[in-house]
Short mmCIF file of C-alpha atoms in Angstrom, two decimals:
data_model
loop_
_atom_site.label_atom_id
_atom_site.label_comp_id
_atom_site.label_asym_id
_atom_site.label_seq_id
_atom_site.Cartn_x
_atom_site.Cartn_y
_atom_site.Cartn_z
CA MET A 175 23.64 213.89 -110.60
CA PRO A 176 22.28 212.08 -107.50
CA ALA A 177 19.12 209.98 -107.81
CA PRO A 178 15.88 211.60 -106.56
CA ALA A 179 14.96 210.78 -102.96
CA GLY A 180 13.32 207.38 -102.67
CA THR A 181 14.51 206.12 -106.06
CA LYS A 182 18.07 205.03 -105.24
CA ARG A 183 18.32 201.29 -105.77
CA VAL A 184 20.19 198.53 -103.99
CA LYS A 185 22.56 197.22 -106.64
CA GLY A 186 23.07 193.50 -107.17
CA ILE A 187 20.11 192.49 -104.99
CA SER A 188 16.97 190.58 -106.00
CA ILE A 189 14.07 189.91 -103.66
CA PHE A 190 11.23 187.55 -104.45
CA ARG A 191 7.86 187.12 -102.80
CA PRO A 192 5.57 184.13 -103.42
CA PHE A 193 1.80 184.24 -103.71
CA VAL A 194 -1.08 182.13 -104.95
CA TYR A 195 -3.85 183.17 -107.31
CA GLY A 196 -6.86 181.32 -108.58
CA SER A 197 -10.57 180.76 -108.21
CA ILE A 198 -13.11 178.64 -106.40
CA ALA A 199 -16.51 177.95 -107.98
CA LYS A 200 -19.54 176.19 -106.58
CA PRO A 201 -22.83 175.22 -108.25
CA ILE A 202 -25.77 177.33 -107.14
CA ASP A 203 -28.32 175.39 -105.11
CA PRO A 204 -31.59 175.65 -107.08
CA ASN A 205 -33.49 175.59 -103.78
CA ASN A 206 -31.43 178.40 -102.28
CA ARG A 207 -30.58 180.78 -105.10
CA PRO A 208 -29.22 184.23 -104.16
CA PRO A 209 -31.75 186.98 -104.89
CA ASN A 210 -31.53 189.23 -107.92
CA ILE A 211 -29.29 187.03 -110.06
CA SER A 212 -29.87 186.00 -113.66
CA PRO A 213 -31.85 182.75 -114.05
CA GLU A 214 -29.14 181.64 -116.50
CA HIS A 215 -26.41 181.74 -113.85
CA THR A 216 -25.39 178.28 -112.64
CA HIS A 217 -22.38 178.95 -110.38
CA GLN A 218 -21.09 181.33 -107.75
CA TRP A 219 -17.34 181.93 -107.94
CA THR A 220 -14.55 183.89 -106.33
CA VAL A 221 -11.30 184.88 -108.04
CA TYR A 222 -8.48 185.88 -105.70
CA VAL A 223 -4.83 186.71 -104.97
CA ARG A 224 -3.48 185.55 -101.59
CA GLY A 225 -0.29 184.99 -99.71
CA VAL A 226 1.13 181.48 -99.53
CA ASP A 227 -0.30 179.72 -96.48
CA GLY A 228 -2.18 182.89 -95.52
CA GLU A 229 0.94 185.11 -95.38
CA ASP A 230 0.42 188.88 -95.42
CA ILE A 231 1.20 190.39 -98.84
CA THR A 232 -0.20 193.88 -98.31
CA TYR A 233 3.17 195.29 -97.21
CA TRP A 234 4.36 195.02 -100.84
CA LEU A 235 1.09 194.82 -102.80
CA LYS A 236 -1.09 197.94 -102.70
CA LYS A 237 -4.03 196.93 -104.90
CA VAL A 238 -5.18 194.34 -107.41
CA GLN A 239 -7.32 194.97 -110.46
CA PHE A 240 -9.48 192.14 -111.81
CA LYS A 241 -10.77 192.48 -115.38
CA LEU A 242 -13.82 190.24 -115.83
CA HIS A 243 -15.69 189.33 -118.98
CA GLU A 244 -17.15 192.40 -120.69
CA THR A 245 -20.70 191.12 -120.13
CA TYR A 246 -20.40 191.91 -116.41
CA THR A 247 -21.48 195.28 -115.09
CA GLN A 248 -18.35 197.18 -114.04
CA SER A 249 -16.12 194.49 -115.50
CA LEU A 250 -13.05 196.26 -114.11
CA ARG A 251 -12.89 195.67 -110.34
CA THR A 252 -10.11 197.23 -108.24
CA ILE A 253 -9.51 195.98 -104.71
CA GLU A 254 -7.21 197.98 -102.45
CA ALA A 255 -5.56 196.83 -99.23
CA PRO A 256 -6.49 196.15 -96.48
CA GLU A 257 -9.51 194.55 -98.18
CA PRO A 258 -8.97 190.93 -99.33
CA PHE A 259 -7.82 190.82 -102.94
CA GLU A 260 -10.80 188.94 -104.32
CA VAL A 261 -13.99 189.34 -106.34
CA THR A 262 -17.12 187.20 -105.96
CA GLU A 263 -19.73 186.91 -108.73
CA THR A 264 -22.20 184.51 -110.30
CA GLY A 265 -22.28 183.28 -113.88
CA TRP A 266 -22.63 180.39 -116.28
CA GLY A 267 -19.48 180.50 -118.44
CA GLU A 268 -15.73 180.12 -118.10
CA PHE A 269 -13.36 182.85 -119.26
CA GLU A 270 -9.93 184.34 -118.64
CA VAL A 271 -9.58 186.93 -115.90
CA GLN A 272 -6.88 189.57 -116.25
CA ILE A 273 -5.20 190.26 -112.90
CA LYS A 274 -3.08 193.38 -112.56
CA PHE A 275 -0.77 194.04 -109.59
CA TYR A 276 -0.08 197.53 -108.27
CA PHE A 277 2.76 197.72 -105.77
CA VAL A 278 3.21 200.05 -102.80
CA THR A 279 4.49 203.54 -103.60
CA GLU A 280 7.93 202.86 -102.12
CA ALA A 281 8.52 200.09 -104.67
CA ASN A 282 8.60 202.55 -107.59
CA GLU A 283 7.76 199.60 -109.85
CA LYS A 284 5.43 199.35 -112.84
CA ALA A 285 2.24 197.31 -112.55
CA GLN A 286 2.48 193.67 -113.61
CA THR A 287 -0.23 191.55 -115.25
CA ILE A 288 -1.07 187.85 -115.16
CA TRP A 289 -4.04 185.84 -116.45
CA HIS A 290 -6.19 183.22 -114.77
CA ALA A 291 -8.58 180.81 -116.50
CA LEU A 292 -11.78 180.72 -114.44
CA LYS A 293 -12.99 177.13 -114.10
CA LEU A 294 -16.57 176.27 -113.16
CA HIS A 295 -16.72 172.59 -114.05
CA PRO A 296 -14.71 169.65 -112.67
CA TYR A 297 -12.32 167.72 -114.88
CA GLY A 298 -10.66 164.34 -114.51
CA PRO A 299 -11.70 160.75 -113.79
CA ASP A 300 -14.11 161.69 -110.96
CA ALA A 301 -15.70 164.68 -112.73
CA ASP A 302 -19.18 163.12 -112.81
CA GLY A 303 -18.97 162.25 -109.11
CA GLN A 304 -17.88 165.78 -108.23
CA ARG A 305 -20.85 167.19 -110.15
CA GLU A 306 -23.27 164.89 -108.35
CA ARG A 307 -21.79 165.83 -104.97
CA ARG A 308 -21.86 169.52 -105.98
CA GLU A 309 -18.26 169.94 -104.84
CA PRO A 310 -16.42 173.25 -105.25
CA VAL A 311 -14.04 173.49 -108.21
CA ILE A 312 -10.71 174.98 -107.13
CA SER A 313 -8.16 176.20 -109.66
CA GLN A 314 -5.08 177.63 -107.95
CA ASN A 315 -1.56 178.51 -109.08
CA TYR A 316 1.68 179.30 -107.27
CA GLU A 317 3.72 182.24 -108.55
CA GLU A 318 6.58 184.50 -107.47
CA ILE A 319 7.19 188.21 -107.98
CA ILE A 320 10.85 189.14 -108.36
CA PHE A 321 12.06 192.65 -107.59
CA ASN A 322 15.48 193.27 -109.12
CA GLU A 323 17.56 195.98 -107.47
CA PRO A 324 14.71 197.35 -105.31
CA THR A 325 14.73 200.93 -104.07
CA GLU A 326 16.34 201.41 -100.68
CA GLN A 327 12.99 202.30 -99.08
CA PHE A 328 11.30 199.25 -100.57
CA TYR A 329 14.21 197.02 -99.53
CA ASP A 330 13.77 198.20 -95.94
CA ILE A 331 10.04 197.45 -96.09
CA MET A 332 10.58 194.01 -97.60
CA THR A 333 13.16 192.97 -95.02
CA SER A 334 11.89 194.63 -91.84
CA GLY A 335 8.17 195.26 -92.30
CA PRO A 336 5.48 193.95 -89.93
CA VAL A 337 5.74 190.20 -89.40
CA PRO A 338 2.63 188.00 -89.72
CA PRO A 339 1.54 186.37 -86.40
CA ALA A 340 3.09 182.99 -85.68
CA ARG A 341 1.00 179.89 -86.31
CA GLY A 342 1.59 177.28 -83.63
CA LYS A 343 4.43 176.92 -81.14
CA GLY A 344 6.67 174.72 -83.26
CA SER A 345 9.42 172.54 -81.82
CA LYS A 346 13.18 172.13 -81.86
CA GLY A 347 12.89 169.40 -84.47
CA SER A 348 10.51 171.33 -86.67
CA LYS A 349 11.15 171.27 -90.41
CA GLN A 350 9.95 174.87 -90.63
CA SER A 351 13.24 176.69 -89.93
CA SER A 352 12.49 176.95 -86.22
CA MET A 353 15.77 178.80 -85.68
CA ARG A 354 14.60 181.76 -87.79
CA LYS A 355 14.48 185.00 -85.89
CA ALA A 356 11.02 186.32 -85.07
CA SER A 357 11.83 189.64 -86.77
CA GLU A 358 12.72 188.04 -90.09
CA ARG A 359 10.38 187.59 -93.00
CA SER A 360 10.46 184.41 -95.01
CA ALA A 361 9.56 183.61 -98.60
CA GLU A 362 10.21 179.90 -98.16
CA ILE A 363 7.72 177.35 -99.39
CA PRO A 364 6.12 175.65 -96.32
CA TYR A 365 7.38 172.17 -95.47
CA ALA A 366 3.92 170.56 -95.54
CA GLU A 367 0.74 171.42 -97.41
CA THR A 368 -2.34 172.75 -95.61
CA ALA A 369 -6.03 172.97 -96.43
CA ASP A 370 -5.50 176.54 -97.70
CA ASN A 371 -2.25 175.90 -99.56
CA PRO A 372 -1.43 172.72 -101.51
CA TYR A 373 2.12 173.88 -102.29
CA SER A 374 4.90 172.65 -100.01
CA GLN A 375 8.41 171.25 -99.91
CA LYS A 376 6.86 167.79 -99.63
CA THR A 377 4.79 168.12 -102.80
CA GLU A 378 7.75 169.73 -104.55
CA GLY A 379 9.88 166.71 -103.56
CA LYS A 380 7.28 164.30 -104.90
CA GLU A 381 7.13 166.21 -108.18
CA LEU A 382 10.93 166.11 -108.47
CA ASP A 383 10.89 162.35 -107.85
CA ARG A 384 8.26 161.95 -110.57
CA LEU A 385 10.38 164.01 -112.98
CA ARG A 386 13.48 161.93 -112.17
CA GLU A 387 11.59 158.73 -112.94
CA ALA A 388 10.30 160.24 -116.18
CA LEU A 389 13.86 161.25 -117.09
CA LYS A 390 15.07 157.68 -116.49
CA THR A 391 12.31 156.39 -118.77
CA VAL A 392 13.26 158.86 -121.50
CA GLU A 393 16.95 157.96 -121.20
CA SER A 394 16.09 154.26 -121.44
CA LEU A 395 13.99 154.86 -124.57
CA LEU A 396 16.76 156.96 -126.12
CA LYS A 397 19.30 154.21 -125.42
CA GLU A 398 16.99 151.68 -127.08
CA GLU A 399 16.48 153.96 -130.08
CA ARG A 400 20.25 154.49 -130.43
CA GLY A 401 20.77 150.72 -130.40
CA GLN A 402 18.18 150.22 -133.13
CA LEU A 403 19.68 153.07 -135.16
CA GLU A 404 23.15 151.53 -134.90
CA GLU A 405 21.81 148.17 -136.09
CA LYS A 406 20.11 149.84 -139.06
CA GLU A 407 23.29 151.74 -139.94
CA LYS A 408 25.29 148.49 -139.84
CA LEU A 409 22.69 146.80 -142.05
CA LEU A 410 22.75 149.73 -144.49
CA GLU A 411 26.55 149.62 -144.63
CA LYS A 412 26.42 145.88 -145.30
CA ILE A 413 23.92 146.37 -148.12
CA LYS A 414 26.11 149.09 -149.66
CA LYS A 415 29.17 146.79 -149.57
CA GLU A 416 27.25 143.90 -151.10
CA ASP A 417 25.84 146.20 -153.78
CA GLY A 418 29.38 147.38 -154.55
CA VAL A 419 30.55 143.79 -155.04
CA ILE A 420 27.65 143.08 -157.38
CA GLN A 421 28.40 146.22 -159.42
CA LYS A 422 32.06 145.17 -159.82
CA GLY A 423 31.00 141.66 -160.83
CA ARG A 424 29.00 143.15 -163.69
#
């Protein structure tokens, strides 16, 4: 029996699309408080889902549902494209936000859920300085959605949908795949980080270098531990032999 129209899938194909999600929180200026907010609220924050480096994600993502803490009025907020997938509120406490993704109809995919820990306060060695300077607290994560064996309609949308406008002219020596056709989409991580997106091939390379150095350290420690273990085993064997001689002497 043939598959219903629009549900036939492209076998053996997986397509992934990257995105970032997170939050930005800023202390409320006591001299310029927004009207009609609780006197207990100390921060204004925004939780969001965005494309990497500002890329359009609405061609595959239809709407996003944010589930806030139950103390908020209408704690379930649903944002549908073309509106930005974000919610702005004020509050005083940190909590986990449930984020649920609803894909375009052609995807014929079930909704997927992730969680984000809303952060209002800075952490780290300069936390006190950040508080004094009233700097925004940004908590952002990089993630990828993988569509295994997408429907034929969705595959067409993912590979030939509207292309985001180009940013800059680029050059022949550009690291950013300058030879890519204008009609092609890309899910590549950008070569260099930007103010809007800290994730890039450069930062990925630095992280890989750090992991390699850590691996070398671990291997060195393991080698040292093996050497010590071998010495202890030799000493134990020697003690056993000496004890055997003593037992025979008795």
